[in-house]
Amino acid sequence: MRTITSCFLRKLLSPKQSFRLQGLSLRHISTTVREHDQMLLIKEHPQQSAKAMQFPGIWLRDNCQCEQCFHRDSLSRKPNSWTNFDTKVKVQNVTVDESRQAVNIVWSDRHRSTFSLSWLKERDFSSEARERYMNEWYRPQSKHWGKADFDKILKKFDYWDVMRSDPVLMEWLEALMIHGVAMLKNSPLDIGVVKSLANRIGFIRKTTYGEEFSVRFRPDAKNYSYLSEPLPLHTDLPYYEYKPSVTFLHTLEQSRSKGGWNTIVDGFNIADQLRVHQPQHFKSLSEVRVNWCDIGEDADKAFHNMWRAPVINLDENGKYARINHSVPQRDSHFSIDVDKVTPWYEANAIFVRMAHEQEVTFKTEPGDVLSFNNLRMLHGRTGYDDSERNVRHIVGGFVDWDIVYSKMRVLKRAALAGRVENVAIHA
Ligand SMILES: [Zn+2]
């Protein structure tokens, strides 16, 4: 069931990696301090032609690694290092210790710092080095996909491989980060699967609807998911400021009727299309804040959830942060200037039409766990006919991205230290 290991993971898990990290070969280092802006320029030879690495003096002083400034056990700066922090501090003297491959600095306040070349190189300010760090340690770049790509991008993993093997767990999480969707197969037909997966990563995210929620036909349903009618494309819980970010849907029983198909579409890809082909509608959907709302009661707890946010949420760099869409959970209160209302409806209708054109359909089998990025994917299901002996039963649950990214980084650090292994099952 295991799919091809991605390029980054393969590199990370290859035995060469730990060999490469064991020691930098000794290099000749030259340093210069640019007086006017206190920039330390470091060059390694024999790479004479390479550009010098640049490190601002104030940043070096702030990140001094000595015992007085840095707490090694917590890997963090000591708080009192800022009690009398002088932004005018200057580099007084720099020397190179080639045998230790380190740079020593004496500061104008007489403090002394030592930085190893490897530590500095990992923190190089060049745009290439920053991008590499962001991709490998912050968040990998997502790849957006359309209907025609679905079979290629959908990775499938065996549930027990994910539970037992750290490298497979990493591949699954990476697939979720990059393509926003992945499928687990052959899980037990057990109500605790979603919780076990969440515990394997970190912990489950509780919401208004509890930790795990059962999606099955309930004649007295108070939420649209609990009816057997078609459930059009939507994102879950758009009415939360901190929207649960990764959804797991575990199929315990599947309807044998013709319906009950899953539908899914990459919301970031729809936003890409809109951005290029209908920029005025893109502007409206990324700027106009919609009132998302859910009022009701679950497990005897009443709730009244509200959050105002656009359909397409952008970060400060214009990248997608989150997609919101849910017809039932869009409030009739629309707290925006009245002249923006009609254009917003036109834009939203086009977004929904484009999403339906790109939606893929498939029917999960008992034991499948469909996992996807709830900040990105729109999902739904076709209607189905249940009888007493023909019941569709899905158990859902959420894990937050913070927890997923954290686990991924922990696994990467362990892999770099040569400690990735098959592990005992987390129940
Ligand atoms: Zn220090």
PDB file of N, CA and C in Angstrom, residues 268-353:
ATOM      1  N   PHE A 268      -8.278  25.808  -3.040  1.00  0.00           N
ATOM      2  CA  PHE A 268      -7.182  26.702  -3.439  1.00  0.00           C
ATOM      3  C   PHE A 268      -7.060  26.742  -4.956  1.00  0.00           C
ATOM      4  N   ASN A 269      -7.336  25.608  -5.600  1.00  0.00           N
ATOM      5  CA  ASN A 269      -7.284  25.567  -7.063  1.00  0.00           C
ATOM      6  C   ASN A 269      -8.414  26.405  -7.670  1.00  0.00           C
ATOM      7  N   ILE A 270      -9.591  26.347  -7.061  1.00  0.00           N
ATOM      8  CA  ILE A 270     -10.717  27.163  -7.556  1.00  0.00           C
ATOM      9  C   ILE A 270     -10.363  28.650  -7.395  1.00  0.00           C
ATOM     10  N   ALA A 271      -9.762  28.972  -6.245  1.00  0.00           N
ATOM     11  CA  ALA A 271      -9.347  30.364  -6.013  1.00  0.00           C
ATOM     12  C   ALA A 271      -8.307  30.797  -7.054  1.00  0.00           C
ATOM     13  N   ASP A 272      -7.375  29.895  -7.399  1.00  0.00           N
ATOM     14  CA  ASP A 272      -6.384  30.209  -8.449  1.00  0.00           C
ATOM     15  C   ASP A 272      -7.088  30.560  -9.761  1.00  0.00           C
ATOM     16  N   GLN A 273      -8.083  29.744 -10.142  1.00  0.00           N
ATOM     17  CA  GLN A 273      -8.798  29.962 -11.411  1.00  0.00           C
ATOM     18  C   GLN A 273      -9.510  31.316 -11.393  1.00  0.00           C
ATOM     19  N   LEU A 274     -10.150  31.580 -10.261  1.00  0.00           N
ATOM     20  CA  LEU A 274     -10.908  32.823 -10.129  1.00  0.00           C
ATOM     21  C   LEU A 274      -9.971  34.037 -10.185  1.00  0.00           C
ATOM     22  N   ARG A 275      -8.817  33.906  -9.541  1.00  0.00           N
ATOM     23  CA  ARG A 275      -7.838  34.997  -9.475  1.00  0.00           C
ATOM     24  C   ARG A 275      -7.384  35.384 -10.879  1.00  0.00           C
ATOM     25  N   VAL A 276      -7.166  34.370 -11.721  1.00  0.00           N
ATOM     26  CA  VAL A 276      -6.656  34.613 -13.074  1.00  0.00           C
ATOM     27  C   VAL A 276      -7.773  35.079 -14.005  1.00  0.00           C
ATOM     28  N   HIS A 277      -8.915  34.380 -13.964  1.00  0.00           N
ATOM     29  CA  HIS A 277      -9.935  34.615 -14.993  1.00  0.00           C
ATOM     30  C   HIS A 277     -11.024  35.610 -14.602  1.00  0.00           C
ATOM     31  N   GLN A 278     -11.251  35.785 -13.295  1.00  0.00           N
ATOM     32  CA  GLN A 278     -12.331  36.685 -12.865  1.00  0.00           C
ATOM     33  C   GLN A 278     -11.837  37.539 -11.692  1.00  0.00           C
ATOM     34  N   PRO A 279     -10.832  38.398 -11.950  1.00  0.00           N
ATOM     35  CA  PRO A 279     -10.204  39.116 -10.823  1.00  0.00           C
ATOM     36  C   PRO A 279     -11.169  39.958  -9.994  1.00  0.00           C
ATOM     37  N   GLN A 280     -12.223  40.517 -10.631  1.00  0.00           N
ATOM     38  CA  GLN A 280     -13.146  41.344  -9.831  1.00  0.00           C
ATOM     39  C   GLN A 280     -13.932  40.479  -8.852  1.00  0.00           C
ATOM     40  N   HIS A 281     -14.269  39.249  -9.262  1.00  0.00           N
ATOM     41  CA  HIS A 281     -14.984  38.342  -8.350  1.00  0.00           C
ATOM     42  C   HIS A 281     -14.044  37.823  -7.272  1.00  0.00           C
ATOM     43  N   PHE A 282     -12.784  37.596  -7.657  1.00  0.00           N
ATOM     44  CA  PHE A 282     -11.781  37.160  -6.671  1.00  0.00           C
ATOM     45  C   PHE A 282     -11.652  38.225  -5.575  1.00  0.00           C
ATOM     46  N   LYS A 283     -11.614  39.484  -6.013  1.00  0.00           N
ATOM     47  CA  LYS A 283     -11.477  40.601  -5.062  1.00  0.00           C
ATOM     48  C   LYS A 283     -12.649  40.609  -4.081  1.00  0.00           C
ATOM     49  N   SER A 284     -13.851  40.454  -4.626  1.00  0.00           N
ATOM     50  CA  SER A 284     -15.040  40.472  -3.786  1.00  0.00           C
ATOM     51  C   SER A 284     -15.005  39.314  -2.767  1.00  0.00           C
ATOM     52  N   LEU A 285     -14.669  38.107  -3.247  1.00  0.00           N
ATOM     53  CA  LEU A 285     -14.686  36.946  -2.338  1.00  0.00           C
ATOM     54  C   LEU A 285     -13.534  36.952  -1.338  1.00  0.00           C
ATOM     55  N   SER A 286     -12.455  37.681  -1.677  1.00  0.00           N
ATOM     56  CA  SER A 286     -11.339  37.691  -0.723  1.00  0.00           C
ATOM     57  C   SER A 286     -11.395  38.907   0.210  1.00  0.00           C
ATOM     58  N   GLU A 287     -12.319  39.847  -0.078  1.00  0.00           N
ATOM     59  CA  GLU A 287     -12.387  41.041   0.778  1.00  0.00           C
ATOM     60  C   GLU A 287     -13.660  41.124   1.621  1.00  0.00           C
ATOM     61  N   VAL A 288     -14.783  40.678   1.043  1.00  0.00           N
ATOM     62  CA  VAL A 288     -16.058  40.845   1.757  1.00  0.00           C
ATOM     63  C   VAL A 288     -16.184  39.803   2.866  1.00  0.00           C
ATOM     64  N   ARG A 289     -16.380  40.304   4.077  1.00  0.00           N
ATOM     65  CA  ARG A 289     -16.498  39.375   5.205  1.00  0.00           C
ATOM     66  C   ARG A 289     -17.942  38.896   5.359  1.00  0.00           C
ATOM     67  N   VAL A 290     -18.076  37.585   5.400  1.00  0.00           N
ATOM     68  CA  VAL A 290     -19.389  36.939   5.499  1.00  0.00           C
ATOM     69  C   VAL A 290     -19.623  36.572   6.963  1.00  0.00           C
ATOM     70  N   ASN A 291     -20.884  36.636   7.410  1.00  0.00           N
ATOM     71  CA  ASN A 291     -21.194  36.188   8.774  1.00  0.00           C
ATOM     72  C   ASN A 291     -21.493  34.689   8.717  1.00  0.00           C
ATOM     73  N   TRP A 292     -20.626  33.892   9.340  1.00  0.00           N
ATOM     74  CA  TRP A 292     -20.860  32.445   9.431  1.00  0.00           C
ATOM     75  C   TRP A 292     -21.422  32.159  10.816  1.00  0.00           C
ATOM     76  N   CYS A 293     -22.353  31.251  10.907  1.00  0.00           N
ATOM     77  CA  CYS A 293     -23.103  31.122  12.156  1.00  0.00           C
ATOM     78  C   CYS A 293     -23.630  29.707  12.351  1.00  0.00           C
ATOM     79  N   ASP A 294     -23.651  29.242  13.572  1.00  0.00           N
ATOM     80  CA  ASP A 294     -24.279  27.951  13.893  1.00  0.00           C
ATOM     81  C   ASP A 294     -24.905  28.051  15.280  1.00  0.00           C
ATOM     82  N   ILE A 295     -26.221  27.897  15.324  1.00  0.00           N
ATOM     83  CA  ILE A 295     -26.944  28.000  16.594  1.00  0.00           C
ATOM     84  C   ILE A 295     -27.620  26.666  16.850  1.00  0.00           C
ATOM     85  N   GLY A 296     -27.504  26.133  18.026  1.00  0.00           N
ATOM     86  CA  GLY A 296     -28.187  24.872  18.302  1.00  0.00           C
ATOM     87  C   GLY A 296     -27.786  24.277  19.629  1.00  0.00           C
ATOM     88  N   GLU A 297     -27.835  22.946  19.675  1.00  0.00           N
ATOM     89  CA  GLU A 297     -27.596  22.224  20.911  1.00  0.00           C
ATOM     90  C   GLU A 297     -27.051  20.862  20.547  1.00  0.00           C
ATOM     91  N   ASP A 298     -26.028  20.411  21.240  1.00  0.00           N
ATOM     92  CA  ASP A 298     -25.515  19.062  21.027  1.00  0.00           C
ATOM     93  C   ASP A 298     -25.090  18.524  22.380  1.00  0.00           C
ATOM     94  N   ALA A 299     -25.453  17.285  22.637  1.00  0.00           N
ATOM     95  CA  ALA A 299     -25.153  16.654  23.931  1.00  0.00           C
ATOM     96  C   ALA A 299     -25.565  17.582  25.084  1.00  0.00           C
ATOM     97  N   ASP A 300     -26.755  18.150  24.976  1.00  0.00           N
ATOM     98  CA  ASP A 300     -27.335  19.018  26.012  1.00  0.00           C
ATOM     99  C   ASP A 300     -26.590  20.325  26.246  1.00  0.00           C
ATOM    100  N   LYS A 301     -25.653  20.656  25.368  1.00  0.00           N
ATOM    101  CA  LYS A 301     -24.962  21.942  25.523  1.00  0.00           C
ATOM    102  C   LYS A 301     -25.433  22.863  24.397  1.00  0.00           C
ATOM    103  N   ALA A 302     -25.989  24.012  24.773  1.00  0.00           N
ATOM    104  CA  ALA A 302     -26.434  24.970  23.760  1.00  0.00           C
ATOM    105  C   ALA A 302     -25.225  25.740  23.242  1.00  0.00           C
ATOM    106  N   PHE A 303     -25.257  26.104  21.950  1.00  0.00           N
ATOM    107  CA  PHE A 303     -24.145  26.906  21.407  1.00  0.00           C
ATOM    108  C   PHE A 303     -24.674  27.970  20.457  1.00  0.00           C
ATOM    109  N   HIS A 304     -23.901  29.008  20.286  1.00  0.00           N
ATOM    110  CA  HIS A 304     -24.217  30.099  19.361  1.00  0.00           C
ATOM    111  C   HIS A 304     -22.878  30.585  18.807  1.00  0.00           C
ATOM    112  N   ASN A 305     -22.411  29.952  17.736  1.00  0.00           N
ATOM    113  CA  ASN A 305     -21.086  30.241  17.181  1.00  0.00           C
ATOM    114  C   ASN A 305     -21.192  31.244  16.044  1.00  0.00           C
ATOM    115  N   MET A 306     -20.267  32.216  16.018  1.00  0.00           N
ATOM    116  CA  MET A 306     -20.226  33.208  14.937  1.00  0.00           C
ATOM    117  C   MET A 306     -18.793  33.582  14.617  1.00  0.00           C
ATOM    118  N   TRP A 307     -18.520  33.751  13.329  1.00  0.00           N
ATOM    119  CA  TRP A 307     -17.219  34.284  12.919  1.00  0.00           C
ATOM    120  C   TRP A 307     -17.406  34.988  11.581  1.00  0.00           C
ATOM    121  N   ARG A 308     -16.814  36.158  11.439  1.00  0.00           N
ATOM    122  CA  ARG A 308     -16.922  36.897  10.179  1.00  0.00           C
ATOM    123  C   ARG A 308     -15.612  36.778   9.422  1.00  0.00           C
ATOM    124  N   ALA A 309     -15.701  36.287   8.187  1.00  0.00           N
ATOM    125  CA  ALA A 309     -14.481  36.106   7.373  1.00  0.00           C
ATOM    126  C   ALA A 309     -14.899  35.935   5.916  1.00  0.00           C
ATOM    127  N   PRO A 310     -14.000  36.312   4.983  1.00  0.00           N
ATOM    128  CA  PRO A 310     -14.323  36.104   3.575  1.00  0.00           C
ATOM    129  C   PRO A 310     -14.370  34.622   3.212  1.00  0.00           C
ATOM    130  N   VAL A 311     -14.846  34.349   1.993  1.00  0.00           N
ATOM    131  CA  VAL A 311     -14.809  32.980   1.462  1.00  0.00           C
ATOM    132  C   VAL A 311     -13.348  32.588   1.223  1.00  0.00           C
ATOM    133  N   ILE A 312     -12.598  33.484   0.576  1.00  0.00           N
ATOM    134  CA  ILE A 312     -11.179  33.223   0.309  1.00  0.00           C
ATOM    135  C   ILE A 312     -10.360  34.115   1.243  1.00  0.00           C
ATOM    136  N   ASN A 313      -9.670  33.515   2.194  1.00  0.00           N
ATOM    137  CA  ASN A 313      -8.873  34.278   3.168  1.00  0.00           C
ATOM    138  C   ASN A 313      -7.412  34.267   2.754  1.00  0.00           C
ATOM    139  N   LEU A 314      -6.845  35.464   2.627  1.00  0.00           N
ATOM    140  CA  LEU A 314      -5.459  35.587   2.186  1.00  0.00           C
ATOM    141  C   LEU A 314      -4.575  35.998   3.359  1.00  0.00           C
ATOM    142  N   ASP A 315      -3.320  35.572   3.303  1.00  0.00           N
ATOM    143  CA  ASP A 315      -2.383  36.061   4.314  1.00  0.00           C
ATOM    144  C   ASP A 315      -1.725  37.340   3.795  1.00  0.00           C
ATOM    145  N   GLU A 316      -0.752  37.876   4.539  1.00  0.00           N
ATOM    146  CA  GLU A 316      -0.161  39.163   4.181  1.00  0.00           C
ATOM    147  C   GLU A 316       0.638  39.098   2.881  1.00  0.00           C
ATOM    148  N   ASN A 317       0.962  37.875   2.415  1.00  0.00           N
ATOM    149  CA  ASN A 317       1.674  37.729   1.138  1.00  0.00           C
ATOM    150  C   ASN A 317       0.738  37.384  -0.015  1.00  0.00           C
ATOM    151  N   GLY A 318      -0.561  37.405   0.245  1.00  0.00           N
ATOM    152  CA  GLY A 318      -1.528  37.080  -0.810  1.00  0.00           C
ATOM    153  C   GLY A 318      -1.684  35.582  -1.018  1.00  0.00           C
ATOM    154  N   LYS A 319      -1.097  34.781  -0.123  1.00  0.00           N
ATOM    155  CA  LYS A 319      -1.276  33.322  -0.225  1.00  0.00           C
ATOM    156  C   LYS A 319      -2.555  32.923   0.504  1.00  0.00           C
ATOM    157  N   TYR A 320      -3.096  31.751   0.126  1.00  0.00           N
ATOM    158  CA  TYR A 320      -4.355  31.328   0.735  1.00  0.00           C
ATOM    159  C   TYR A 320      -4.140  30.842   2.162  1.00  0.00           C
ATOM    160  N   ALA A 321      -4.947  31.388   3.061  1.00  0.00           N
ATOM    161  CA  ALA A 321      -4.880  30.957   4.448  1.00  0.00           C
ATOM    162  C   ALA A 321      -6.023  30.001   4.753  1.00  0.00           C
ATOM    163  N   ARG A 322      -7.176  30.222   4.074  1.00  0.00           N
ATOM    164  CA  ARG A 322      -8.351  29.441   4.459  1.00  0.00           C
ATOM    165  C   ARG A 322      -9.497  29.719   3.485  1.00  0.00           C
ATOM    166  N   ILE A 323     -10.265  28.691   3.211  1.00  0.00           N
ATOM    167  CA  ILE A 323     -11.483  28.835   2.412  1.00  0.00           C
ATOM    168  C   ILE A 323     -12.674  28.569   3.339  1.00  0.00           C
ATOM    169  N   ASN A 324     -13.705  29.394   3.235  1.00  0.00           N
ATOM    170  CA  ASN A 324     -14.944  29.164   3.981  1.00  0.00           C
ATOM    171  C   ASN A 324     -16.091  29.025   3.000  1.00  0.00           C
ATOM    172  N   HIS A 325     -16.864  27.974   3.168  1.00  0.00           N
ATOM    173  CA  HIS A 325     -18.081  27.868   2.357  1.00  0.00           C
ATOM    174  C   HIS A 325     -19.014  26.858   2.997  1.00  0.00           C
ATOM    175  N   SER A 326     -20.219  27.281   3.274  1.00  0.00           N
ATOM    176  CA  SER A 326     -21.242  26.363   3.762  1.00  0.00           C
ATOM    177  C   SER A 326     -22.569  27.083   3.611  1.00  0.00           C
ATOM    178  N   VAL A 327     -23.442  26.538   2.767  1.00  0.00           N
ATOM    179  CA  VAL A 327     -24.733  27.212   2.518  1.00  0.00           C
ATOM    180  C   VAL A 327     -25.562  27.294   3.800  1.00  0.00           C
ATOM    181  N   PRO A 328     -25.734  26.185   4.554  1.00  0.00           N
ATOM    182  CA  PRO A 328     -26.597  26.300   5.747  1.00  0.00           C
ATOM    183  C   PRO A 328     -26.003  27.188   6.833  1.00  0.00           C
ATOM    184  N   GLN A 329     -24.690  27.310   6.898  1.00  0.00           N
ATOM    185  CA  GLN A 329     -24.070  28.018   8.018  1.00  0.00           C
ATOM    186  C   GLN A 329     -23.660  29.451   7.666  1.00  0.00           C
ATOM    187  N   ARG A 330     -24.180  29.948   6.538  1.00  0.00           N
ATOM    188  CA  ARG A 330     -23.994  31.365   6.189  1.00  0.00           C
ATOM    189  C   ARG A 330     -25.211  32.109   6.711  1.00  0.00           C
ATOM    190  N   ASP A 331     -24.974  33.059   7.596  1.00  0.00           N
ATOM    191  CA  ASP A 331     -26.051  33.753   8.305  1.00  0.00           C
ATOM    192  C   ASP A 331     -26.833  34.673   7.367  1.00  0.00           C
ATOM    193  N   SER A 332     -28.090  34.920   7.701  1.00  0.00           N
ATOM    194  CA  SER A 332     -28.861  35.931   6.957  1.00  0.00           C
ATOM    195  C   SER A 332     -28.402  37.336   7.349  1.00  0.00           C
ATOM    196  N   HIS A 333     -27.827  37.483   8.533  1.00  0.00           N
ATOM    197  CA  HIS A 333     -27.170  38.756   8.868  1.00  0.00           C
ATOM    198  C   HIS A 333     -25.951  38.877   7.968  1.00  0.00           C
ATOM    199  N   PHE A 334     -25.821  40.003   7.278  1.00  0.00           N
ATOM    200  CA  PHE A 334     -24.687  40.190   6.371  1.00  0.00           C
ATOM    201  C   PHE A 334     -24.175  41.597   6.661  1.00  0.00           C
ATOM    202  N   SER A 335     -23.189  41.689   7.550  1.00  0.00           N
ATOM    203  CA  SER A 335     -22.825  42.987   8.138  1.00  0.00           C
ATOM    204  C   SER A 335     -21.811  43.738   7.276  1.00  0.00           C
ATOM    205  N   ILE A 336     -22.218  44.037   6.039  1.00  0.00           N
ATOM    206  CA  ILE A 336     -21.327  44.773   5.131  1.00  0.00           C
ATOM    207  C   ILE A 336     -22.100  45.918   4.483  1.00  0.00           C
ATOM    208  N   ASP A 337     -21.383  46.830   3.816  1.00  0.00           N
ATOM    209  CA  ASP A 337     -22.046  47.944   3.126  1.00  0.00           C
ATOM    210  C   ASP A 337     -23.015  47.391   2.084  1.00  0.00           C
ATOM    211  N   VAL A 338     -24.164  47.998   2.014  1.00  0.00           N
ATOM    212  CA  VAL A 338     -25.267  47.451   1.217  1.00  0.00           C
ATOM    213  C   VAL A 338     -24.914  47.345  -0.283  1.00  0.00           C
ATOM    214  N   ASP A 339     -24.061  48.258  -0.785  1.00  0.00           N
ATOM    215  CA  ASP A 339     -23.732  48.221  -2.216  1.00  0.00           C
ATOM    216  C   ASP A 339     -22.783  47.073  -2.570  1.00  0.00           C
ATOM    217  N   LYS A 340     -22.257  46.410  -1.564  1.00  0.00           N
ATOM    218  CA  LYS A 340     -21.343  45.282  -1.844  1.00  0.00           C
ATOM    219  C   LYS A 340     -22.081  43.946  -1.907  1.00  0.00           C
ATOM    220  N   VAL A 341     -23.360  43.946  -1.533  1.00  0.00           N
ATOM    221  CA  VAL A 341     -24.080  42.677  -1.390  1.00  0.00           C
ATOM    222  C   VAL A 341     -24.283  41.984  -2.734  1.00  0.00           C
ATOM    223  N   THR A 342     -24.876  42.670  -3.704  1.00  0.00           N
ATOM    224  CA  THR A 342     -25.194  42.021  -4.986  1.00  0.00           C
ATOM    225  C   THR A 342     -23.938  41.534  -5.710  1.00  0.00           C
ATOM    226  N   PRO A 343     -22.868  42.361  -5.811  1.00  0.00           N
ATOM    227  CA  PRO A 343     -21.647  41.835  -6.446  1.00  0.00           C
ATOM    228  C   PRO A 343     -21.090  40.601  -5.743  1.00  0.00           C
ATOM    229  N   TRP A 344     -21.238  40.558  -4.403  1.00  0.00           N
ATOM    230  CA  TRP A 344     -20.731  39.388  -3.685  1.00  0.00           C
ATOM    231  C   TRP A 344     -21.496  38.133  -4.112  1.00  0.00           C
ATOM    232  N   TYR A 345     -22.830  38.253  -4.248  1.00  0.00           N
ATOM    233  CA  TYR A 345     -23.632  37.090  -4.663  1.00  0.00           C
ATOM    234  C   TYR A 345     -23.209  36.599  -6.040  1.00  0.00           C
ATOM    235  N   GLU A 346     -22.941  37.544  -6.938  1.00  0.00           N
ATOM    236  CA  GLU A 346     -22.515  37.134  -8.293  1.00  0.00           C
ATOM    237  C   GLU A 346     -21.199  36.371  -8.213  1.00  0.00           C
ATOM    238  N   ALA A 347     -20.271  36.884  -7.421  1.00  0.00           N
ATOM    239  CA  ALA A 347     -18.960  36.232  -7.281  1.00  0.00           C
ATOM    240  C   ALA A 347     -19.106  34.857  -6.636  1.00  0.00           C
ATOM    241  N   ASN A 348     -19.908  34.779  -5.584  1.00  0.00           N
ATOM    242  CA  ASN A 348     -20.046  33.505  -4.872  1.00  0.00           C
ATOM    243  C   ASN A 348     -20.693  32.440  -5.756  1.00  0.00           C
ATOM    244  N   ALA A 349     -21.666  32.863  -6.564  1.00  0.00           N
ATOM    245  CA  ALA A 349     -22.340  31.901  -7.462  1.00  0.00           C
ATOM    246  C   ALA A 349     -21.335  31.323  -8.455  1.00  0.00           C
ATOM    247  N   ILE A 350     -20.418  32.165  -8.942  1.00  0.00           N
ATOM    248  CA  ILE A 350     -19.393  31.687  -9.887  1.00  0.00           C
ATOM    249  C   ILE A 350     -18.420  30.743  -9.176  1.00  0.00           C
ATOM    250  N   PHE A 351     -18.022  31.103  -7.965  1.00  0.00           N
ATOM    251  CA  PHE A 351     -17.124  30.237  -7.180  1.00  0.00           C
ATOM    252  C   PHE A 351     -17.762  28.852  -6.979  1.00  0.00           C
ATOM    253  N   VAL A 352     -19.018  28.826  -6.605  1.00  0.00           N
ATOM    254  CA  VAL A 352     -19.699  27.546  -6.343  1.00  0.00           C
ATOM    255  C   VAL A 352     -19.839  26.740  -7.638  1.00  0.00           C
ATOM    256  N   ARG A 353     -20.154  27.440  -8.732  1.00  0.00           N
ATOM    257  CA  ARG A 353     -20.282  26.728 -10.019  1.00  0.00           C
ATOM    258  C   ARG A 353     -18.933  26.117 -10.423  1.00  0.00           C
TER     259      ARG A 353
END
